[in-house]
Coordinates of C-alpha atoms and ligand atoms in Angstrom, one line a residue:
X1 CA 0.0 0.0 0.0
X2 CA 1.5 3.0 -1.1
X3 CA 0.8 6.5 1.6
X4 CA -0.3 9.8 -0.4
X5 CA 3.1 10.9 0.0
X6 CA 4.4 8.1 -1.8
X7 CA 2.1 8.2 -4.7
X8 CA 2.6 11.4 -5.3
X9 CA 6.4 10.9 -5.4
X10 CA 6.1 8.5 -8.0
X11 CA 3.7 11.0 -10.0
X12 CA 6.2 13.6 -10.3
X13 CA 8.9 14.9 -11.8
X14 CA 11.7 13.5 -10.3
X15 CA 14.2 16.2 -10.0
X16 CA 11.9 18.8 -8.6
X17 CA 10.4 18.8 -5.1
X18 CA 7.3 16.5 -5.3
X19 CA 5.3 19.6 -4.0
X20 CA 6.4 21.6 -7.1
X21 CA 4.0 22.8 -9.6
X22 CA 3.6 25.9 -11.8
X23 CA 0.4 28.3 -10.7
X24 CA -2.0 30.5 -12.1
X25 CA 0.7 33.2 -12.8
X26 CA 2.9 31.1 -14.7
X27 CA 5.3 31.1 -11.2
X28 CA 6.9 28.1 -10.3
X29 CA 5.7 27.3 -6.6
X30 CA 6.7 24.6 -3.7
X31 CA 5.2 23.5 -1.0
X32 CA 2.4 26.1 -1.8
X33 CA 4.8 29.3 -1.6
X34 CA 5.2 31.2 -4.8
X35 CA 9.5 31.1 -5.8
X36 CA 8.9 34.6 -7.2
X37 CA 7.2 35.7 -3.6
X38 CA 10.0 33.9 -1.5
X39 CA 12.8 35.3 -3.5
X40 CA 10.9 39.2 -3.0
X41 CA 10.4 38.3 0.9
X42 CA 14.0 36.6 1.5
X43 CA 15.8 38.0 -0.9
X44 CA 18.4 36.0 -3.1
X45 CA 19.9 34.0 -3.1
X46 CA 17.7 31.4 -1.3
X47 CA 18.1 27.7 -0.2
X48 CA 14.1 26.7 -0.3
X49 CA 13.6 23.6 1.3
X50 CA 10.6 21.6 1.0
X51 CA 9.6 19.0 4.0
X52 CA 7.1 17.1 2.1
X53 CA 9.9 15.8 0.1
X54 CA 11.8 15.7 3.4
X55 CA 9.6 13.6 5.0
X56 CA 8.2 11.4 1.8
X57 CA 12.2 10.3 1.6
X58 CA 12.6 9.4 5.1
X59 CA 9.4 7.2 4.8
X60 CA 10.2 6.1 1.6
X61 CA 13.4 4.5 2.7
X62 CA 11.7 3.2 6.6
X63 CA 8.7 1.7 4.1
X64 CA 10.9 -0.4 1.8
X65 CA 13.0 -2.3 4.2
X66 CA 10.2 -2.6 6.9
X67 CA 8.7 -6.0 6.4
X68 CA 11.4 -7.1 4.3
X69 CA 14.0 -6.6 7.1
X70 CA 12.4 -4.9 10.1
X71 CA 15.5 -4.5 12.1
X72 CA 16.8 -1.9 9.8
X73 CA 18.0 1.7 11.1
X74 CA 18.2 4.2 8.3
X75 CA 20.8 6.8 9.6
X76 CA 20.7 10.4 8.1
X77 CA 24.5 11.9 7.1
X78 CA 24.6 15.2 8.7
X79 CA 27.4 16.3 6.6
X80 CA 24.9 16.8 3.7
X81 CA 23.1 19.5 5.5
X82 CA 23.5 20.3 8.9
X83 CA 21.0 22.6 10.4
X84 CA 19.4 22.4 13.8
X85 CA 15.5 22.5 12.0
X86 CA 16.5 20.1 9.3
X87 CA 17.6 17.7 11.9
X88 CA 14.5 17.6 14.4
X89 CA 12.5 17.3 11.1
X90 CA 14.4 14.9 10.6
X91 CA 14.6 13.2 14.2
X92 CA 10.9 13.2 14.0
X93 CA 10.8 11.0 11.5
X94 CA 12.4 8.5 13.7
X95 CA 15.7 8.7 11.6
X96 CA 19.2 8.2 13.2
X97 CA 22.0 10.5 12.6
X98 CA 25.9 10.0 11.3
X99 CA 27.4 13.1 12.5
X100 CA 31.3 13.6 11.4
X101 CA 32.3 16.0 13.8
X102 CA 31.9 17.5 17.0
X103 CA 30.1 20.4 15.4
X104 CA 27.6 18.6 13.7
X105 CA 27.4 16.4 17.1
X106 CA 26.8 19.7 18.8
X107 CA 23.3 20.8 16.4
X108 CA 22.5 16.9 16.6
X109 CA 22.0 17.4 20.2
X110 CA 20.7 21.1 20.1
X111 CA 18.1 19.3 17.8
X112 CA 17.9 17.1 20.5
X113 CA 18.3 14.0 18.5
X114 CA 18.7 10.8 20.4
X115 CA 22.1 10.2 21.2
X116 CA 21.6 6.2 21.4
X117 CA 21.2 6.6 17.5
X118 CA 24.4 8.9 16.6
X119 CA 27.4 7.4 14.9
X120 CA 30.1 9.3 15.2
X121 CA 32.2 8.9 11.8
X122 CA 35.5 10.6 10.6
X123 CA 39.6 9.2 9.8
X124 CA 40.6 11.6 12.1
X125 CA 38.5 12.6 14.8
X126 CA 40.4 15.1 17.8
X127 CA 41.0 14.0 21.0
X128 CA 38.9 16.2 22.2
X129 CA 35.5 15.4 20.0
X130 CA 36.3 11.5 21.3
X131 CA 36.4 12.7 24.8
X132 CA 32.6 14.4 24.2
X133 CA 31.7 11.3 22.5
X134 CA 32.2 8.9 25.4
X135 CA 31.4 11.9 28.1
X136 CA 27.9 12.0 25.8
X137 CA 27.6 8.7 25.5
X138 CA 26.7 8.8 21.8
X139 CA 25.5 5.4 20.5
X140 CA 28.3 4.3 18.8
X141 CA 31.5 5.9 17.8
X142 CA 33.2 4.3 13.9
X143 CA 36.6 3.8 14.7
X144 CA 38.9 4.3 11.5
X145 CA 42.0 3.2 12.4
X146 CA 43.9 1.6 15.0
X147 CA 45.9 5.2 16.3
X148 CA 42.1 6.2 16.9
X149 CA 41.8 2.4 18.5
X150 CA 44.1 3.1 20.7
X151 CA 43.3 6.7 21.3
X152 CA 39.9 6.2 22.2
X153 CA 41.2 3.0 24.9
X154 CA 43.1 5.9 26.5
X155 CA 40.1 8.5 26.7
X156 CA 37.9 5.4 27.9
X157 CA 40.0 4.5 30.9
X158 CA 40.5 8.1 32.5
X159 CA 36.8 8.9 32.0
X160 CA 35.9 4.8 32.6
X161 CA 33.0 5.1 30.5
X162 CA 32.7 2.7 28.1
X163 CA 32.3 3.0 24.1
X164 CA 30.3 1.0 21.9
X165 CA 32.6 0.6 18.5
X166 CA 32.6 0.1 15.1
X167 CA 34.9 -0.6 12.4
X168 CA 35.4 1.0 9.2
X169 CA 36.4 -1.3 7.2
X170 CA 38.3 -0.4 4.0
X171 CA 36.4 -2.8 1.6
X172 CA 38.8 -2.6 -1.5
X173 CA 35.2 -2.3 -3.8
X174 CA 35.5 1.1 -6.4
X175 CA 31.8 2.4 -7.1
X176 CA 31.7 4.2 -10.3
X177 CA 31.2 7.7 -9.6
X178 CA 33.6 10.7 -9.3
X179 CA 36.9 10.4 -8.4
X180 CA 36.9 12.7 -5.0
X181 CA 34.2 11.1 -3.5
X182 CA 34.9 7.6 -4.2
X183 CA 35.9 5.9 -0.8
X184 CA 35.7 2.3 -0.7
X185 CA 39.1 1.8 -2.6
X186 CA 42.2 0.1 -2.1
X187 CA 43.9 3.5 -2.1
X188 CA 41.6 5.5 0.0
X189 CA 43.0 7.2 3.4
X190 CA 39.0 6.0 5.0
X191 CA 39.0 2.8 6.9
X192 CA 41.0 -0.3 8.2
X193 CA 42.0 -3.2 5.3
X194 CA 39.5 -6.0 5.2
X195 CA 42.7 -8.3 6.0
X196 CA 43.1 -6.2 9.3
X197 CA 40.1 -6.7 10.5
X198 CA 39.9 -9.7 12.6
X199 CA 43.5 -8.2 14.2
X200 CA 41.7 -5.2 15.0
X201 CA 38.6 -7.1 16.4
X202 CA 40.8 -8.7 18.6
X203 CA 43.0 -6.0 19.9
X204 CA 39.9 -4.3 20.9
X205 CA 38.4 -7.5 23.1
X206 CA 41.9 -6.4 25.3
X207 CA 40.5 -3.2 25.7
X208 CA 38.4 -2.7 29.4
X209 CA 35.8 -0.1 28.2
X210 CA 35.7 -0.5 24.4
X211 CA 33.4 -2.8 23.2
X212 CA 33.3 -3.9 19.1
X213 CA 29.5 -4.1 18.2
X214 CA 30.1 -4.4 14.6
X215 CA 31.4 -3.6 11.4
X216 CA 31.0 -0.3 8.5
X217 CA 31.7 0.7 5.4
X218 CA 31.0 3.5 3.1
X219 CA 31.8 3.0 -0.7
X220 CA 31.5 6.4 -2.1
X221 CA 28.4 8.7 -2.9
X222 CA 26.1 9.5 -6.2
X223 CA 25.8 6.2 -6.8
X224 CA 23.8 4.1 -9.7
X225 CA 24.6 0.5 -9.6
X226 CA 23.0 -2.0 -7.1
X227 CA 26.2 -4.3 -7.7
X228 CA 28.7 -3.0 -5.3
X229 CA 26.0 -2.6 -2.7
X230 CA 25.5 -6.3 -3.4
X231 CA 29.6 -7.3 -3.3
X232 CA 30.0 -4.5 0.4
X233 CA 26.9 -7.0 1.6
X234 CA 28.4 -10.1 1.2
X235 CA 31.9 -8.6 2.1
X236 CA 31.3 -7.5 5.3
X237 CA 28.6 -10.3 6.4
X238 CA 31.6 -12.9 5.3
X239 CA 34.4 -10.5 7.9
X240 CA 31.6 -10.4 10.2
X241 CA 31.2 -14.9 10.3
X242 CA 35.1 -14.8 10.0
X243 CA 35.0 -12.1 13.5
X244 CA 32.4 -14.6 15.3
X245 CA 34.2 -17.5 14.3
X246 CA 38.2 -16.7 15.4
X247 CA 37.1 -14.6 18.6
X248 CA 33.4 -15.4 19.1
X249 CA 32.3 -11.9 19.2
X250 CA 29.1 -11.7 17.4
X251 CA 28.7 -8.2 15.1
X252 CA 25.1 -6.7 16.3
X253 CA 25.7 -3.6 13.6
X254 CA 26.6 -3.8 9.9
X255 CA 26.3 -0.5 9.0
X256 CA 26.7 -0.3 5.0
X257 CA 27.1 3.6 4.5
X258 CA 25.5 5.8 2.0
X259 CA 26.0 6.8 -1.4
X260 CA 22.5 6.1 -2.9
X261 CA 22.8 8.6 -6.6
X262 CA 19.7 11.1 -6.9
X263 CA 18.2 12.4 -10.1
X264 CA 19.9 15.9 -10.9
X265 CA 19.1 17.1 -14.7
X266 CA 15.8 14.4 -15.3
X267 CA 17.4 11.8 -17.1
X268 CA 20.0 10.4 -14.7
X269 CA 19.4 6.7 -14.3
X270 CA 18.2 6.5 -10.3
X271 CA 17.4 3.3 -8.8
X272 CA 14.4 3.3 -6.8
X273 CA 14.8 2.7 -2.9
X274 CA 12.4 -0.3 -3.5
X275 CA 15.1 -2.0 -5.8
X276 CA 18.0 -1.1 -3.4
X277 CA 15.8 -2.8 -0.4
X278 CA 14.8 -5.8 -2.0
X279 CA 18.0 -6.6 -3.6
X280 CA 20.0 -6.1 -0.4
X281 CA 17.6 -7.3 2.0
X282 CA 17.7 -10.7 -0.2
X283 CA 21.4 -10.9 0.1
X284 CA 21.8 -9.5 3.4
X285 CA 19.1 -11.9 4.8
X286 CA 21.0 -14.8 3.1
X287 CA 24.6 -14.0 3.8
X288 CA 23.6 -13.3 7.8
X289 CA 21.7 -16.2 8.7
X290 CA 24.5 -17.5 11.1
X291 CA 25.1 -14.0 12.6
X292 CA 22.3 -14.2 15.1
X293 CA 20.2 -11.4 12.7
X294 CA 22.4 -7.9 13.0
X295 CA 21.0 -4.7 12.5
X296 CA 21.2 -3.4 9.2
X297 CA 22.2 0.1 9.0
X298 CA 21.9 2.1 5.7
X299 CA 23.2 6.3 6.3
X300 CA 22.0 8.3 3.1
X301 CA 22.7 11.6 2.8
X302 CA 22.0 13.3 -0.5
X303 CA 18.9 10.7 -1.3
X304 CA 17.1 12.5 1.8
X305 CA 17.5 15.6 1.5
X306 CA 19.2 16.5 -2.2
X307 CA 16.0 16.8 -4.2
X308 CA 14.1 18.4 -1.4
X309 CA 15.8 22.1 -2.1
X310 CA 16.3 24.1 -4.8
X311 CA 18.0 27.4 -4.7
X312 CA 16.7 30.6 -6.1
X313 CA 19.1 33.7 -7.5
X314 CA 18.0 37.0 -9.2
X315 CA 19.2 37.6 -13.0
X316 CA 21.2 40.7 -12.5
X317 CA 23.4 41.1 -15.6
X318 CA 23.6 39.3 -19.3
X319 CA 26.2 39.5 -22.0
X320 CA 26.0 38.2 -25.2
X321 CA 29.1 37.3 -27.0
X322 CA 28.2 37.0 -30.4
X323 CA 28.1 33.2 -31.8
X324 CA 30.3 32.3 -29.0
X325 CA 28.0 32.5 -25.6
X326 CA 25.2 34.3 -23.8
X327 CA 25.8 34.5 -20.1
X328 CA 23.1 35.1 -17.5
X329 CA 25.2 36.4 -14.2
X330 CA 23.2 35.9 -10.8
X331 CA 24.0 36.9 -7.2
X332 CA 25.4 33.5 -6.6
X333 CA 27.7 31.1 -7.5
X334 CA 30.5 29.1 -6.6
X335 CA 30.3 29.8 -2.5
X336 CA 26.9 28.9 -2.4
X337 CA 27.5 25.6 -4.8
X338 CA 30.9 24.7 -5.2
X339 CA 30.0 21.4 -6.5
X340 CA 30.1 22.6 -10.6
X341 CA 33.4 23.9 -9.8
X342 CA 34.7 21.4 -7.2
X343 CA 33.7 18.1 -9.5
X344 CA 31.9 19.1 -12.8
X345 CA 28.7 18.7 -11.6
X346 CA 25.5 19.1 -13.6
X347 CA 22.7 21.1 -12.2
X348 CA 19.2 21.7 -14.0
X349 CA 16.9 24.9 -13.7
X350 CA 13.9 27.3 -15.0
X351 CA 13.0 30.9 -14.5
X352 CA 11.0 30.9 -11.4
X353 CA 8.7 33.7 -12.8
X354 CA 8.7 32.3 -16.4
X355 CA 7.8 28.7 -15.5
X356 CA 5.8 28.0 -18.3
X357 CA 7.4 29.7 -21.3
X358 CA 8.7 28.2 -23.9
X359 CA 12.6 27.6 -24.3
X360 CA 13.8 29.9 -26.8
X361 CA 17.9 30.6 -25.8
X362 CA 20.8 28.5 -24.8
X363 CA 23.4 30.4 -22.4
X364 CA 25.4 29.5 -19.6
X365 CA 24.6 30.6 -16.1
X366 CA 27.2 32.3 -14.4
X367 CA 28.3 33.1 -11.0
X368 CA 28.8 36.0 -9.1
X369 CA 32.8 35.2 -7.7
X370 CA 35.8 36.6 -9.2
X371 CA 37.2 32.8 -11.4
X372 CA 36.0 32.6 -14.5
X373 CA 36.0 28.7 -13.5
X374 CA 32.5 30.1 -11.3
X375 CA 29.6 28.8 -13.5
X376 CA 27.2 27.2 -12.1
X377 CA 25.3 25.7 -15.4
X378 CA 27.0 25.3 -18.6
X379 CA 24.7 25.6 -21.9
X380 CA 20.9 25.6 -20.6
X381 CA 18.2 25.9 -22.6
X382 CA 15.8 28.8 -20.8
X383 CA 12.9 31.1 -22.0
X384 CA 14.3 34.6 -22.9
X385 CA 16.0 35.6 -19.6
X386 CA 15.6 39.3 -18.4
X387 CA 17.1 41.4 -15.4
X388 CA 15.4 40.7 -12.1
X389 CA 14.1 37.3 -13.5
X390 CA 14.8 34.5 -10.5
X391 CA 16.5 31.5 -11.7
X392 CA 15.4 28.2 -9.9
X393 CA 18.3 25.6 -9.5
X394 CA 17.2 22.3 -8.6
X395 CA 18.6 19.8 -6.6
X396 CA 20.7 21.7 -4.0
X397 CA 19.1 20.5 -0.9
X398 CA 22.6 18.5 -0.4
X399 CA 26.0 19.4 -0.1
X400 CA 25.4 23.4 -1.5
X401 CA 24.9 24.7 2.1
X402 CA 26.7 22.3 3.6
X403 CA 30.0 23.3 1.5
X404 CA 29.4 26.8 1.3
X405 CA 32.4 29.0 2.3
X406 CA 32.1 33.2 2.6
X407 CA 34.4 33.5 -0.5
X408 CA 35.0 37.2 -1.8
X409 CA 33.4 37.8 1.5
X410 CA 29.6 37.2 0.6
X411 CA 27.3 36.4 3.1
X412 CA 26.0 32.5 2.7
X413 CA 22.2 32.5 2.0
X414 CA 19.1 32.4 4.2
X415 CA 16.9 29.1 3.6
X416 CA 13.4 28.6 4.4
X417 CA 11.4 25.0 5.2
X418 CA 8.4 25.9 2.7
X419 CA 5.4 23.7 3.4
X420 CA 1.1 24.1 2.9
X421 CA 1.9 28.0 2.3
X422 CA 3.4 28.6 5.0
X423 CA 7.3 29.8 4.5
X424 CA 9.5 29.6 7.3
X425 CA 13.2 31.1 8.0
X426 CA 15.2 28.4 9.4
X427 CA 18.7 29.6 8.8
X428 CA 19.3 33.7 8.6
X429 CA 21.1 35.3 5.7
X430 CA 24.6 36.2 7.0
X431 CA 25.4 40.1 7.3
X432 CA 28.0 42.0 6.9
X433 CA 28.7 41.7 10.8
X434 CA 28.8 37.7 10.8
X435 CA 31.6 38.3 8.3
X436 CA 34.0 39.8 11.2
X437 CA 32.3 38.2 14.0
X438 CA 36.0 36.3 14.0
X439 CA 38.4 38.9 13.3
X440 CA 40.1 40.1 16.4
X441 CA 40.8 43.5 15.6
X442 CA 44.9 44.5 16.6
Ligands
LLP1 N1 28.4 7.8 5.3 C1 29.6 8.2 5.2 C2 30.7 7.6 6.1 C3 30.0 9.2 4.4 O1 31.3 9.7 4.3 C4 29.0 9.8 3.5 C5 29.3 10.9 2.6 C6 27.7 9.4 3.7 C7 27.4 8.3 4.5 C8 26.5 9.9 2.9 O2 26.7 9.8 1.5 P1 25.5 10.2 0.5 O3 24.3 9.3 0.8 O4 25.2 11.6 0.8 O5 26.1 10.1 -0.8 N2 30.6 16.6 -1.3 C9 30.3 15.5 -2.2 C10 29.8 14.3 -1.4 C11 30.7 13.8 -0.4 C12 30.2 12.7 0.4 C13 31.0 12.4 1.6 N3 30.5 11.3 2.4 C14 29.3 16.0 -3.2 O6 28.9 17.1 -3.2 O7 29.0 15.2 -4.1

């Protein structure tokens, strides 16, 4: 039985919000709030955020492993978008959190997530954000190597607390996707060697307050093939039956990382999250049988919350360089998405105010930063742009916010949750005051 939400996933378009339509006007609108209204309220640029789409993705993901494999913990990555609103959407949903610092531990509890369900990732966490994970007590910390092993046995015994571990495991499995944020490699700096494993297992059983619960990986992100979800699932259930059988420890996690690909210019190939259960529950049910039935623990990032935002700029200057390129400049750009610049990535959009009108020009959009390397769409086929037209980007709900930096010394944009017409600000545009809110003046 497919929920309202659901259905209307399916119906729609799937690199726009699911809430998005065009209205009477012509204006592109989500969640009920006309873009052209938010952008004259808030000002641009925007992060627009819309929480049906939130919260259809979170059910989306509990509905298609529940029944098939109800002991299942879908685990949101912070480091896609960390705000304290986003997250106690999100913790209301009854999704756990992988947070990969102390910071975004620190708006995971301000959200006042449940610690039991934070996993506290990262190949080089400080002393100090290891010391606040075993003073909080967060649910389990994923131990990357054995200096942090050893590290964490320390921090353990002065506070004597204990610490609930897992390891990342580095599975040796390349996912095709771009090179930077491929991670499951022979040659990655993420994670212990499969072949270490058991040693690492066993140094740990030494250890008075650290106990090994189970076993992670994390193969790499935007992500389109089932297959080397399928070879990390029968990797690490095999490590974990090798684990029970040389030291009798059994592995109650197996925590299989994110990386799920999303949908961002309409015709990338996604798989649905009803494939990606069924397949892995089949294999994961089969390979585990002799594990005494682990928790399976999936921690998407981008396939949560990516699709859910879109930002919105204003068209503020155009030049047309005869037979070579037309270029649409808006007040945004590279700080706000670095991801064109940082790994080619494509991004689709529409004039906000111009929804329906038919395509008539192809020009590139560019940024506002001083690198010519700042475009944020390269050749995109628009209606006839004008000045004060407001460009709708889609798909920047992860990883745009999350990376942003204050480059040229711009402030990073406001977002708002958008949802039955009702707008709300849950992150303030930065001022000109935030920008030396740091500088210690000599
Ligand atoms: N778990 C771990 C341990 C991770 O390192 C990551 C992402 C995730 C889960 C979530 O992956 P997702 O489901 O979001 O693909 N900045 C890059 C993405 C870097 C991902 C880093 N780790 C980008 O903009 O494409």
């Amino acid at each position: 039985m497919l929920s309202d939400i659901q259905i209307f996933w399916y119906n729609h378009n799937m690199n726009q919000p699911i809430t998005s339509k065009v209205n009477e006007k012509g204006h592109l609108e989500i969640g009920g709030c006309d873009l052209a209204d938010l952008a004259a309220e808030f000002g641009t640029p925007l992060y627009v955020l819309d929480e049906v789409t939130i919260r259809s993705r979170c059910r989306e993901y509990k509905t298609a492993f529940k029944g098939r494999y109800d002991n299942t913990l879908i685990i949101y990555a912070c480091k896609a978008l960390c705000n304290t609103a986003v997250l106690k959407l999100l913790s209301d949903e009854g999704i756990g959190f992988d947070v990969s610092s102390g910071g975004e531990l620190y708006i995971a509890r301000k959200a006042n997530c449940d610690l039991k369900n934070i996993y506290f990732h990262g190949n080089n966490k400080s002393k100090k954000e290891l010391e606040e994970a075993v003073d909080l007590g967060v649910g389990r910390v994923v131990v990357d190597n054995f200096d942090e092993l050893k590290a964490l046995d320390a921090i353990t015994q002065k506070a004597k607390k204990k610490a609930d571990i897992l390891f990342r495991i580095n599975p040796g499995i390349e996912a095709h996707t771009h090179e930077f944020i491929q991670t499951g490699q022979i040659d990655s700096k993420f994670g212990i060697a499969k072949e270490k494993a058991i040693d690492a297992v066993k140094l740990a059983a030494k250890m008075k307050y650290v106990k090994f619960v189970g076993l992670h990986s994390h193969i790499g992100s935007q992500i389109f093939d089932i297959k080397p979800y399928i070879a990390l699932v029968e990797l690490l259930c095999d490590l974990a039956g090798s684990v029970l059988a040389e030291t009798g420890i059994k592995c109650e996690d197996i925590n299989i990382g994110g990386g799920i690909g999303i949908d961002y210019t309409g015709q990338d190939n996604v798989i649905s999250l009803d494939a990606v259960a069924s397949e892995i529950v089949e294999v994961f049910k089969n390979k585990s049988q002799k594990l005494g039935a682990p928790k399976l623990i999936l921690e998407p990032g981008r396939s949560i919350i990516g699709t859910a935002g879109v930002t919105l700029y204003s068209i503020g200057s155009i030049k047309d360089i005869p037979e070579i390129r037309k270029y649409i400049a808006v007040d945004g750009g590279m700080s706000d998405n670095p991801r064109p610049i940082l790994y080619g990535a494509v991004y689709d959009a529409l004039l906000a105010n111009k929804a329906n009108a038919p395509k008539t020009e192809k020009v590139t959009v560019a940024g506002r930063f001083c690198e010519s390397g700042d475009r944020l769409i390269k050749d995109i086929e628009l209606p006839k742009a004008e000045i004060g037209d407001i460009l709708c980007v889609f798909c920047t709900g992860a990883y745009n916010y999350s990376m942003a930096s204050n480059y040229n010394r711009v402030g990073r944009p406001a977002m708002v949750l958008v949802n039955n017409g009702i707008s709300s600000l849950i992150l303030k545009r930065e001022a000109y005051e935030d920008l030396i809110a740091n500088d210690v003046v000599l």
